[in-house]
Coordinates of C-alpha atoms in Angstrom, one line a residue:
Chain O
M298 CA 14.2 -2.9 -2.6
S299 CA 14.1 -1.5 1.6
H300 CA 11.5 -3.7 2.8
Q301 CA 13.1 -6.7 2.4
P302 CA 14.8 -8.4 5.2
T303 CA 18.7 -7.1 6.0
N304 CA 21.0 -8.9 5.0
G305 CA 24.8 -8.9 5.5
A306 CA 25.4 -5.8 4.1
G307 CA 22.6 -3.6 5.8
T308 CA 24.3 -5.1 9.5
S309 CA 27.5 -3.4 8.3
L310 CA 27.2 -0.1 10.5
I311 CA 25.3 -1.4 13.5
G312 CA 27.7 -3.3 15.5
G313 CA 28.8 -6.3 15.2
T314 CA 31.5 -7.0 17.0
E315 CA 30.4 -8.5 20.7
A316 CA 30.1 -12.1 19.8
H317 CA 32.8 -12.6 22.8
T318 CA 30.2 -11.3 25.5
S319 CA 32.3 -12.2 29.2
R320 CA 29.8 -14.3 30.4
S321 CA 31.2 -13.7 34.6
I322 CA 29.8 -11.7 36.5
P323 CA 32.9 -9.5 38.0
R324 CA 33.8 -9.1 34.6
L325 CA 30.7 -7.2 33.6
L326 CA 30.4 -5.4 37.0
I327 CA 33.7 -3.8 37.3
P328 CA 33.4 -1.4 34.1
I329 CA 30.6 -0.6 34.6
I330 CA 31.4 0.7 38.8
A331 CA 35.0 2.2 37.0
A332 CA 32.3 4.0 34.7
G333 CA 30.1 5.4 37.7
A334 CA 32.5 6.1 40.0
A335 CA 34.3 8.2 37.2
L336 CA 31.5 10.4 36.4
A337 CA 30.7 10.5 40.5
L338 CA 33.9 11.6 40.9
I339 CA 32.6 14.9 37.9
P340 CA 30.3 17.5 40.9
L341 CA 33.5 17.6 42.8
W342 CA 35.1 19.7 39.7
L343 CA 32.8 21.6 38.7
G344 CA 30.7 21.1 42.0
D345 CA 30.6 25.2 42.3
S346 CA 29.4 26.0 38.9
R347 CA 25.7 25.7 38.6
V348 CA 25.1 26.5 34.7
L349 CA 28.3 23.9 34.1
M350 CA 26.5 20.5 36.4
G351 CA 23.4 21.7 34.7
V352 CA 24.6 20.8 31.4
A353 CA 26.5 17.8 33.4
V354 CA 22.9 16.6 34.6
L355 CA 21.6 17.7 30.9
G356 CA 24.3 14.9 29.5
L357 CA 23.7 12.5 31.3
A358 CA 19.8 12.7 30.8
F359 CA 21.7 11.4 27.1
V360 CA 23.9 9.2 27.8
C361 CA 20.3 7.5 29.6
Y362 CA 18.3 8.7 26.4
A363 CA 21.7 6.6 24.2
I364 CA 21.2 3.4 26.0
G365 CA 17.3 3.5 26.1
F366 CA 17.8 4.4 21.2
N367 CA 20.7 1.4 21.7
V368 CA 18.2 -0.9 23.3
I369 CA 16.2 -0.5 20.7
F370 CA 18.1 0.7 17.2
G371 CA 21.8 -1.2 18.5
S372 CA 20.2 -4.5 20.0
T373 CA 17.4 -5.6 17.2
G374 CA 17.9 -2.9 14.3
Q375 CA 14.5 -1.2 14.6
L376 CA 16.2 2.4 14.2
F377 CA 13.6 4.2 16.1
L378 CA 13.0 8.2 15.3
C379 CA 11.3 8.8 18.4
V380 CA 14.2 8.9 20.9
G381 CA 12.5 12.3 21.8
A382 CA 8.7 11.7 21.6
L383 CA 9.1 8.4 23.5
A384 CA 11.1 10.5 26.3
G385 CA 8.3 13.6 25.8
V386 CA 5.3 10.9 26.4
G387 CA 7.1 10.2 29.8
G388 CA 8.1 13.6 30.8
F389 CA 5.2 16.0 29.2
G390 CA 3.3 12.4 31.0
A391 CA 4.4 13.5 34.2
T392 CA 4.4 16.5 34.2
I393 CA 1.2 16.8 33.6
L394 CA -0.1 13.2 35.7
A395 CA 1.6 16.0 39.2
D396 CA 1.2 19.3 38.1
N397 CA -2.7 18.5 36.4
V398 CA -4.4 15.8 37.8
G399 CA -2.2 15.8 41.6
L400 CA -0.3 12.5 41.4
P401 CA 2.1 12.0 43.4
I402 CA 5.5 12.5 41.9
G403 CA 7.1 9.3 41.7
V404 CA 3.6 7.5 40.8
S405 CA 3.8 9.5 37.8
I406 CA 6.9 9.4 36.8
L407 CA 5.7 5.6 36.8
V408 CA 2.8 5.5 35.0
A409 CA 4.3 7.7 32.3
T410 CA 7.0 5.7 32.0
L411 CA 4.2 3.0 31.7
A412 CA 3.0 5.2 28.5
A413 CA 5.6 5.8 27.1
T414 CA 7.0 1.3 27.1
L415 CA 3.1 0.6 25.7
T416 CA 3.8 3.6 22.7
G417 CA 7.3 1.7 22.0
G418 CA 6.0 -0.8 22.2
L419 CA 3.4 -0.5 19.9
L420 CA 5.4 1.5 17.3
S421 CA 7.3 -2.0 17.4
F422 CA 4.3 -4.5 17.4
I423 CA 3.0 -2.3 13.6
A424 CA 6.8 -2.1 12.1
V425 CA 7.6 -6.2 13.0
K426 CA 3.8 -6.9 12.4
R427 CA 3.9 -5.7 9.0
S428 CA 7.8 -6.5 7.8
L429 CA 8.8 -2.8 8.2
G430 CA 12.8 -2.5 7.4
V431 CA 15.0 -0.5 8.6
I432 CA 14.1 2.6 6.5
F433 CA 10.9 2.5 6.8
T434 CA 10.5 2.0 10.3
G435 CA 13.1 4.9 10.9
I436 CA 9.5 6.6 8.1
V437 CA 7.1 5.9 10.4
T438 CA 8.1 6.5 13.6
L439 CA 9.5 10.2 11.8
I440 CA 5.3 10.1 11.7
F441 CA 4.8 9.5 15.2
T442 CA 7.8 12.2 16.7
L443 CA 5.8 15.1 14.1
S444 CA 2.6 13.9 15.5
F445 CA 3.4 13.7 18.5
D446 CA 5.1 17.5 17.7
A447 CA 1.7 18.9 17.1
L448 CA -0.2 17.8 19.7
L449 CA 1.6 19.2 22.4
L450 CA 1.1 22.6 20.0
G451 CA -1.8 21.5 19.6
L452 CA -2.3 21.1 23.3
S453 CA -1.5 24.4 24.6
N454 CA -3.4 24.9 27.8
L455 CA -2.2 21.2 29.1
T456 CA 1.8 21.2 27.2
G457 CA 2.3 25.3 26.9
G458 CA 2.3 25.9 23.8
D459 CA 5.7 26.8 21.9
S460 CA 7.2 28.2 24.8
G461 CA 6.8 25.4 27.0
R462 CA 6.0 25.9 30.9
L463 CA 6.8 25.5 35.0
I464 CA 6.3 22.1 36.7
A465 CA 5.6 23.4 39.9
S466 CA 5.4 19.9 41.3
G467 CA 8.8 18.9 43.3
A468 CA 9.7 22.7 43.8
D469 CA 10.9 22.2 48.0
T470 CA 12.2 19.3 47.3
F471 CA 16.4 17.3 46.6
L472 CA 15.1 17.2 42.8
R473 CA 15.5 21.0 41.6
A474 CA 18.8 21.6 45.4
R475 CA 19.6 25.3 43.3
D476 CA 23.3 23.5 42.8
R477 CA 22.0 20.9 41.1
I478 CA 24.2 18.1 43.1
P479 CA 21.4 16.0 44.2
P480 CA 19.7 15.9 40.2
Y481 CA 23.1 15.0 39.0
Y482 CA 23.9 12.1 41.0
L483 CA 19.8 11.3 41.0
M484 CA 20.5 11.0 37.3
L485 CA 23.9 9.3 36.9
A486 CA 22.4 6.6 39.3
L487 CA 19.7 6.2 36.5
V488 CA 23.0 5.4 34.2
I489 CA 24.1 3.2 36.3
L490 CA 21.5 0.8 36.2
F491 CA 20.2 1.1 33.0
L492 CA 23.9 0.3 31.1
L493 CA 23.4 -2.8 34.2
V494 CA 19.8 -3.9 32.2
H495 CA 21.4 -3.8 29.7
G496 CA 24.7 -5.5 30.9
L497 CA 22.4 -8.3 32.4
L498 CA 20.8 -8.7 28.7
R499 CA 23.1 -9.4 26.9
R500 CA 24.1 -11.9 28.7
S501 CA 20.7 -13.9 29.2
H502 CA 19.2 -15.2 26.6
I503 CA 16.9 -12.4 25.7
G504 CA 20.5 -11.1 24.4
W505 CA 21.7 -14.7 23.1
A506 CA 18.5 -13.9 20.6
F507 CA 18.6 -10.1 20.3
R508 CA 22.3 -11.0 18.5
A509 CA 21.2 -13.7 16.2
L510 CA 18.2 -11.7 14.7
R511 CA 20.7 -9.2 14.0
D512 CA 23.6 -10.4 12.4
D513 CA 21.1 -12.5 10.2
E514 CA 17.2 -11.9 10.6
V515 CA 17.1 -15.0 8.5
A516 CA 18.7 -17.6 10.2
A517 CA 18.0 -16.4 12.9
E518 CA 14.7 -17.6 12.1
L519 CA 14.9 -20.4 10.5
A520 CA 16.6 -21.5 13.9
G521 CA 14.1 -20.6 15.8
V522 CA 14.3 -17.1 17.2
D523 CA 11.2 -15.6 17.6
V524 CA 12.2 -12.8 15.6
A525 CA 9.0 -10.3 16.5
R526 CA 9.0 -11.5 20.4
Y527 CA 12.8 -10.3 20.5
R528 CA 12.5 -6.9 18.5
V529 CA 9.4 -5.8 20.4
Y530 CA 11.0 -6.9 23.8
G531 CA 14.1 -4.8 22.8
A532 CA 11.7 -2.2 21.5
L533 CA 10.0 -2.1 25.1
I534 CA 13.0 -2.2 26.9
G535 CA 14.9 0.9 25.5
A536 CA 11.1 3.0 26.5
A537 CA 10.5 2.3 29.2
M538 CA 14.6 3.3 29.6
L539 CA 13.5 7.0 27.6
G540 CA 10.5 7.8 29.4
L541 CA 12.0 7.5 33.0
A542 CA 14.9 9.3 32.1
G543 CA 12.3 11.7 29.8
S544 CA 9.9 11.5 33.0
T545 CA 12.5 12.0 35.9
Y546 CA 14.9 14.6 33.4
V547 CA 12.1 17.4 33.7
L548 CA 11.7 16.5 37.1
T549 CA 14.3 18.3 38.3
E550 CA 14.6 20.7 35.3
G551 CA 11.4 22.3 36.8
R552 CA 9.8 23.9 33.2
I553 CA 9.4 21.9 30.4
S554 CA 8.2 22.6 26.6
P555 CA 8.4 20.8 22.7
T556 CA 12.0 22.0 21.9
T557 CA 13.8 19.8 25.3
F558 CA 12.6 15.9 23.5
G559 CA 12.1 18.0 19.3
F560 CA 13.7 15.5 17.2
G561 CA 17.0 18.0 15.7
R562 CA 17.4 18.7 20.1
V563 CA 17.7 14.5 20.8
D564 CA 17.2 12.2 18.1
V565 CA 19.0 13.6 15.1
V566 CA 22.2 14.5 19.1
V567 CA 21.4 10.5 20.3
L568 CA 22.4 9.1 16.6
V569 CA 25.2 11.3 16.3
M570 CA 26.0 10.1 19.9
L571 CA 26.2 6.3 19.2
A572 CA 27.6 6.6 16.1
F573 CA 30.2 8.2 17.4
G574 CA 30.7 6.0 21.1
G575 CA 29.6 2.6 18.3
I576 CA 26.3 0.7 17.8
G577 CA 25.5 -2.2 20.4
T578 CA 27.9 -1.8 22.5
L579 CA 27.4 -1.7 26.2
F580 CA 29.6 1.4 26.9
G581 CA 29.5 3.5 23.2
P582 CA 26.0 6.0 24.6
I583 CA 28.9 6.6 27.4
V584 CA 31.5 8.0 25.8
G585 CA 29.4 9.3 22.5
A586 CA 27.6 11.7 24.8
V587 CA 30.4 12.8 27.2
T588 CA 32.0 13.7 24.5
F589 CA 29.9 14.7 22.4
T590 CA 28.7 17.3 25.6
I591 CA 31.9 18.5 26.2
I592 CA 32.9 19.2 22.3
D593 CA 29.5 21.0 23.0
E594 CA 30.3 23.0 26.0
I595 CA 33.7 24.2 24.4
L596 CA 31.9 25.3 21.2
I597 CA 29.1 26.8 22.8
D598 CA 29.8 30.3 21.0
F599 CA 30.6 30.1 17.7
G600 CA 26.3 29.6 17.8
Q601 CA 25.4 28.2 14.8
L602 CA 28.7 27.6 13.5
R603 CA 28.4 24.8 15.8
H604 CA 26.0 23.2 13.2
V605 CA 29.2 23.0 11.3
A606 CA 31.3 21.3 13.2
Y607 CA 28.5 18.4 13.6
G608 CA 28.0 18.1 10.0
I609 CA 31.7 17.6 10.0
L610 CA 32.2 14.9 12.8
I611 CA 29.5 13.1 11.1
I612 CA 30.3 13.4 7.6
V613 CA 34.2 11.8 9.3
L614 CA 33.1 9.6 11.2
F615 CA 31.0 7.3 9.2
L616 CA 33.7 6.9 6.7
W617 CA 35.7 6.6 8.3
M618 CA 35.3 4.8 11.8
P619 CA 31.7 3.7 10.6
R620 CA 31.6 1.5 13.4
G621 CA 32.3 3.8 16.5
M622 CA 35.6 4.3 19.2
I623 CA 34.5 1.5 21.3
P624 CA 34.9 -0.8 18.8
T625 CA 38.2 1.1 16.8
L626 CA 39.9 0.9 19.7
D627 CA 39.0 -2.4 21.0
A628 CA 40.1 -3.5 17.1
V629 CA 43.9 -1.5 17.6
W630 CA 44.3 -2.4 21.5
R631 CA 43.3 -5.9 20.0
R632 CA 46.4 -5.3 17.6
V633 CA 48.9 -4.1 19.8
R634 CA 48.4 -6.8 21.5
R635 CA 48.9 -9.4 19.3
L636 CA 51.8 -7.2 17.9
V637 CA 53.2 -7.7 21.5
G638 CA 52.5 -10.8 21.0
V639 CA 54.5 -12.0 18.1
R640 CA 57.6 -10.4 19.6
K641 CA 57.6 -12.8 23.6
Chain S
M124 CA -16.7 21.7 -1.6
T125 CA -15.0 22.9 -5.0
A126 CA -12.7 25.5 -3.3
N127 CA -11.3 23.1 -0.6
I128 CA -10.9 20.4 -3.5
L129 CA -9.3 23.2 -6.2
D130 CA -7.6 24.9 -2.2
G131 CA -5.7 21.1 -1.9
I132 CA -4.7 20.3 -5.4
V133 CA -2.4 23.9 -5.4
L134 CA -1.1 21.9 -1.9
G135 CA -1.4 18.8 -3.9
L136 CA 0.9 19.9 -6.9
Q137 CA 3.2 21.4 -3.6
F138 CA 3.0 18.1 -2.2
G139 CA 4.0 15.8 -5.3
L140 CA 6.7 18.5 -6.7
L141 CA 8.0 18.9 -3.3
A142 CA 9.0 14.4 -3.0
T143 CA 10.2 14.7 -7.0
G144 CA 13.6 15.4 -6.4
L145 CA 14.0 13.2 -3.7
T146 CA 11.8 10.4 -5.1
L147 CA 13.4 10.0 -7.9
V148 CA 17.1 9.6 -6.5
Y149 CA 16.6 6.7 -4.1
G150 CA 14.5 4.6 -6.8
L151 CA 17.2 5.4 -8.9
G152 CA 20.6 5.4 -6.3
G153 CA 19.2 3.9 -3.1
V154 CA 20.1 6.8 -2.3
L155 CA 18.4 9.2 0.6
N156 CA 19.5 12.6 0.5
L157 CA 18.6 14.1 3.9
G158 CA 20.4 17.0 2.4
Y159 CA 17.2 17.5 -0.4
G160 CA 15.4 20.7 2.2
Q161 CA 18.5 22.5 2.1
I162 CA 19.5 22.1 -1.9
A163 CA 16.2 24.7 -2.1
V164 CA 17.5 26.6 1.2
T165 CA 20.8 27.8 -0.3
A166 CA 19.4 28.3 -3.8
A167 CA 16.5 30.3 -2.2
M168 CA 19.0 32.5 -0.6
T169 CA 20.9 32.4 -4.2
V170 CA 18.1 34.1 -5.9
A171 CA 17.0 36.7 -2.8
L172 CA 21.5 37.7 -3.4
A173 CA 21.3 37.7 -6.7
M174 CA 17.6 39.5 -6.7
E175 CA 19.4 42.1 -3.7
A176 CA 21.9 42.2 -6.4
G177 CA 19.8 43.6 -8.4
I178 CA 19.3 40.6 -10.8
P179 CA 15.7 41.1 -12.4
V180 CA 13.2 37.8 -11.3
L181 CA 13.5 35.7 -14.1
P182 CA 17.6 36.2 -14.6
A183 CA 17.8 35.2 -10.7
V184 CA 15.3 32.6 -11.1
G185 CA 18.3 30.7 -13.6
I186 CA 20.9 31.4 -11.4
G187 CA 18.9 29.4 -8.2
L188 CA 18.1 26.1 -10.7
L189 CA 21.6 26.6 -11.3
A190 CA 23.8 26.2 -8.0
G191 CA 20.6 23.6 -7.4
G192 CA 22.1 21.6 -10.1
L193 CA 25.5 21.9 -9.2
F194 CA 24.7 21.1 -5.9
G195 CA 23.6 17.7 -6.6
L196 CA 26.5 17.2 -9.0
F197 CA 29.0 18.3 -5.9
L198 CA 27.0 15.8 -4.1
D199 CA 27.7 12.9 -6.3
Q200 CA 31.1 13.7 -7.0
T201 CA 32.8 13.9 -3.3
I202 CA 30.2 12.1 -0.1
L203 CA 28.2 9.7 -2.4
R204 CA 30.7 8.1 -3.7
P205 CA 32.3 5.7 -1.5
V206 CA 28.7 5.6 -0.7
Y207 CA 28.0 3.6 -4.4
R208 CA 30.1 1.0 -3.4
L209 CA 27.6 0.2 -1.0
R210 CA 24.3 -1.8 -1.8
G211 CA 21.4 -2.6 -0.6
E212 CA 19.6 -1.3 2.9
A213 CA 23.2 -0.4 3.8
R214 CA 23.7 2.5 0.4
V215 CA 20.5 3.6 2.1
L216 CA 21.9 3.9 5.9
L217 CA 25.0 5.3 4.7
S218 CA 23.9 7.9 2.6
L219 CA 22.0 8.8 4.8
L220 CA 23.7 9.4 7.5
L221 CA 26.2 11.2 5.4
T222 CA 23.6 13.8 4.1
L223 CA 22.0 15.1 7.3
G224 CA 26.1 15.7 7.5
V225 CA 25.8 17.5 5.1
S226 CA 22.2 19.2 6.3
F227 CA 23.5 20.2 9.1
I228 CA 26.8 21.6 7.3
V229 CA 24.8 24.0 5.4
D230 CA 22.0 24.7 8.0
G231 CA 24.4 25.1 10.4
F232 CA 26.2 27.9 7.5
L233 CA 23.5 29.5 6.3
N234 CA 21.2 30.1 9.5
W235 CA 24.9 31.7 10.5
L236 CA 25.6 33.9 7.1
Y237 CA 21.8 35.4 6.5
P238 CA 19.9 34.6 10.0
L239 CA 17.4 36.4 8.7
K240 CA 17.0 36.0 4.7
A241 CA 13.8 34.9 3.1
L242 CA 12.7 34.3 -0.2
S243 CA 9.3 35.5 -1.7
L244 CA 8.6 36.0 -3.8
H245 CA 5.8 38.5 -4.4
M246 CA 3.0 37.9 -7.4
R247 CA 1.5 41.3 -8.6
G248 CA -2.0 41.5 -9.0
G249 CA -5.2 40.9 -7.5
A250 CA -7.0 37.0 -7.0
V251 CA -8.1 35.6 -9.9
E252 CA -11.8 34.0 -10.9
I253 CA -11.0 29.9 -10.9
L254 CA -14.4 28.2 -11.4
G255 CA -15.8 30.2 -9.9
V256 CA -13.4 30.2 -6.5
L257 CA -11.0 32.9 -6.0
M258 CA -7.6 31.4 -5.3
R259 CA -4.2 33.5 -5.3
R260 CA -2.0 34.4 -8.4
G261 CA 1.1 32.7 -6.3
S262 CA -0.4 29.8 -6.0
L263 CA -2.0 30.3 -9.6
V264 CA 1.6 30.5 -11.7
A265 CA 2.9 27.8 -8.1
S266 CA 0.7 25.3 -9.9
A267 CA 1.2 25.9 -13.7
I268 CA 5.4 25.6 -13.1
T269 CA 4.5 22.5 -10.9
L270 CA 1.9 20.7 -14.0
V271 CA 5.0 22.5 -16.9
T272 CA 7.4 20.6 -14.7
F273 CA 6.1 17.5 -14.0
A274 CA 4.2 17.4 -18.2
G275 CA 8.6 17.9 -18.9
L276 CA 9.3 14.8 -16.4
Y277 CA 6.7 13.1 -18.2
I278 CA 7.8 13.7 -21.8
F279 CA 12.2 13.0 -20.7
F280 CA 10.9 9.7 -19.1
R281 CA 9.2 8.2 -21.9
Y282 CA 9.6 9.7 -25.0
T283 CA 13.4 10.3 -24.4
S284 CA 16.0 7.3 -24.9
L285 CA 18.2 9.1 -21.8
G286 CA 15.2 8.7 -19.2
L287 CA 13.6 6.0 -20.8
A288 CA 17.7 4.4 -20.1
V289 CA 18.1 6.1 -16.5
R290 CA 14.6 4.1 -16.4
S291 CA 15.8 1.0 -17.0
V292 CA 18.6 1.5 -13.9
I293 CA 15.0 2.0 -11.5
E294 CA 13.9 -1.0 -13.1
D295 CA 17.1 -3.3 -13.2
E296 CA 21.1 -1.8 -12.3
E297 CA 22.6 -4.2 -13.6
G298 CA 20.4 -5.7 -16.4
A299 CA 21.0 -2.3 -17.3
R300 CA 24.9 -1.9 -17.0
L301 CA 24.5 -5.6 -19.3
I302 CA 23.0 -3.5 -22.4
G303 CA 25.9 -1.0 -22.0
I304 CA 24.3 1.8 -20.0
D305 CA 26.3 3.5 -17.1
P306 CA 24.5 3.4 -13.7
K307 CA 27.2 5.9 -12.8
K308 CA 26.5 8.4 -15.7
M309 CA 22.7 8.6 -15.1
L310 CA 22.9 9.3 -11.4
R311 CA 24.9 12.2 -11.6
L312 CA 22.4 12.7 -13.6
I313 CA 19.7 12.9 -11.9
L314 CA 21.6 13.8 -9.3
I315 CA 21.5 17.5 -10.7
L316 CA 18.0 16.7 -11.7
S317 CA 17.1 16.2 -8.1
G318 CA 19.0 19.5 -7.8
V319 CA 17.4 21.5 -10.4
L320 CA 13.9 20.3 -8.9
A321 CA 15.1 21.9 -5.1
A322 CA 15.5 24.7 -6.4
L323 CA 12.0 24.8 -8.7
V324 CA 10.5 23.3 -5.1
A325 CA 12.2 26.4 -3.3
V326 CA 10.9 29.0 -5.8
T327 CA 7.5 28.1 -6.3
R328 CA 7.3 27.8 -2.5
S329 CA 8.4 31.1 -1.9
M330 CA 5.1 32.7 -3.6
V331 CA 3.3 31.3 -1.7
A332 CA 5.0 31.4 2.0
P333 CA 8.1 33.0 2.3
V334 CA 11.4 29.7 2.4
D335 CA 14.1 31.0 4.7
T336 CA 16.7 28.9 6.0
K337 CA 15.2 27.3 9.3
S338 CA 12.9 25.1 6.3
G339 CA 15.3 23.0 4.9
L340 CA 14.0 20.0 7.2
S341 CA 11.2 20.8 7.2
I342 CA 11.3 20.5 3.1
T343 CA 13.0 17.4 3.7
V344 CA 10.6 15.3 5.9
F345 CA 7.3 16.3 4.0
A346 CA 9.0 15.6 0.8
L347 CA 10.7 12.2 2.7
I348 CA 6.7 11.2 3.7
V349 CA 5.3 12.1 -0.3
T350 CA 7.6 10.0 -1.7
V351 CA 7.1 7.1 0.8
V352 CA 3.7 7.7 0.3
G353 CA 3.8 7.5 -3.6
G354 CA 5.9 4.9 -3.5
L355 CA 9.0 5.1 -3.5
G356 CA 10.5 5.8 -7.0
N357 CA 7.6 6.3 -8.6
V358 CA 6.9 9.9 -9.9
G359 CA 3.6 8.8 -11.0
G360 CA 3.2 8.3 -7.9
A361 CA 4.9 11.6 -5.9
L362 CA 2.5 13.3 -8.0
L363 CA -1.1 11.2 -6.4
A364 CA 0.3 10.9 -2.9
G365 CA 1.0 14.7 -3.2
I366 CA -2.5 15.7 -4.8
I367 CA -5.0 13.1 -2.1
L368 CA -2.5 14.1 0.7
G369 CA -3.3 18.3 0.5
I370 CA -6.9 17.4 -0.2
V371 CA -6.9 15.6 3.0
N372 CA -4.8 18.0 4.8
V373 CA -7.4 21.3 3.7
I374 CA -10.6 19.2 4.0
A375 CA -9.4 18.2 7.5
A376 CA -8.6 21.7 8.8
K377 CA -11.6 23.7 7.3
L378 CA -13.0 20.7 8.8
I379 CA -11.7 19.3 12.2
G380 CA -8.8 22.9 12.5
S381 CA -5.3 23.6 12.6
Y382 CA -3.2 21.2 14.4
I383 CA -5.6 18.1 14.3
S384 CA -5.7 18.6 10.3
L385 CA -2.0 17.9 10.5
I386 CA -2.5 14.7 12.8
I387 CA -5.0 13.2 10.1
L388 CA -2.5 14.5 7.4
L389 CA 0.2 12.4 9.0
G390 CA -2.1 9.3 10.3
A391 CA -3.4 9.5 6.4
A392 CA 0.4 9.0 5.2
A393 CA 1.5 6.6 7.8
V394 CA -1.8 4.0 7.3
T395 CA -0.6 4.0 3.4
I396 CA 2.5 2.5 3.8
L397 CA 1.2 0.3 5.7
I398 CA -1.2 -0.6 4.3
R399 CA 0.5 -0.9 1.0
P400 CA 5.0 -0.8 2.0
A401 CA 5.5 -0.5 -1.8
G402 CA 3.3 3.1 -2.1
L403 CA 0.4 4.3 -4.2
L404 CA 1.8 2.9 -7.4
G405 CA 4.2 0.7 -6.4
V406 CA 4.0 -3.1 -7.6
K407 CA 5.1 -5.3 -5.0
E408 CA 8.9 -7.5 -4.9

């Protein structure tokens, strides 16, 4: 029952609002520039507090993870429950290459990102070849996450085991600036880069194939879309984003541990962020990650009770706003405009 | 070798019992309950609190099982209502996300209220010798409970008309409705049963290792893996998959070492899923 091709009903949770993607370049660039400019002003406001800047840098890392996951799950319907693990391949890969092998930081990040990309592509290739449905893809990638965790704990001489390790490389560069402002702009540059890539992707023939296979896989196949190939493309691009964001983030942090990329810490949170913002939309990841980071910071004093709030948030979200903030607001805005138009 | 296989079977029976409650609900209703481990943890805390209040072990365990059943009934009556309105993969996805929310609420609440509490039911008396191998008493009692439970489930699904009605819904929901079986009633029954089974998992597990408020996620994840390897909705498959994975885990742990044995266990599960997506005992649709 669950490894049937996704039918119309099956995609109701995953977006479906992309039908009116604009083809014009300014209409793509202006919102991205506006979002980037708004985020660029944050250090003016929080810059005095190193703690809050640290929170903001982590928030941007989560925006990156959410965009990567959005490309994989939102665009091609593959439920990858290994977001943290793929980012961890990047993070631990870059750490080990830079510190233990002694490669330059840039090369380490590049090679680690490549490793994450190939891992994501391989997982997708296996899932596509075996025509696994949403749930089975989720379980196989969850098994990958658990194996990766076991490996991290096992190879403790390289990874520092449970408590993690400090990263020596890049210690005296701008990456570790004490005020956390240069790392903030570095992560912001990644966010803008990822948004541009995703935006351009949606306008290209790849984005057209993504929409076709997500709306109706069988129809897409019949119309000549090579569904398998585009699924793997989606996973490669998304995994590259995850690996790059993971490796860059840990190098600015200067320490890394298995919990940095843990399932409960990254995957679950990214899923909630994306669901809140709107799965499959361009700006959903930003809206979701920024909102969630702010809520998390406000509730920080409540400790474990925060999880209760998130649980309630998840349930309310999926019962009343299953498509997320952006599509819901979009629908409201359209209705308002139509009402105003009628009155005129 | 005998020792390894016996240890593996004991662990495997645990795995099998773990998966049963989850696999029944999935098979019957297409509902993937990610709050399953949290039902077990809630039951464990109930038993621990009852025992602290001076209630003897057996009635306390009874109260725990009751709590598990009530939790299942509560899920059925509340957040699963909108889930039942959907079909196919959409139903699985929504149930998975909503029960994930439930698991957050339970985890957050229990970790806040009882951060240090754990249930461990120690068995008095030393090890027992079976086939020339010394086995821990707790493991043996847990295995015996598991075997009795599986026998009970077998009789229920094979020989009682209620069990047959449940199976008919698993086979074909529409067909069952046509011959006058109400799938909603069967679902409610199975959710209660699944809650009781989750509570039983907590009780048998606590005879071997303590069950604390942070065990929920790992219980759910292992139950999910065994469920999928055995074939969704297949109780016999869950038992078989549990025993095979248990033996693989113990032998790999003996031959190679601890962390790689977990990877081998997971790898075995992944390979089974890829080769036989319908599960070990599953029938290809």
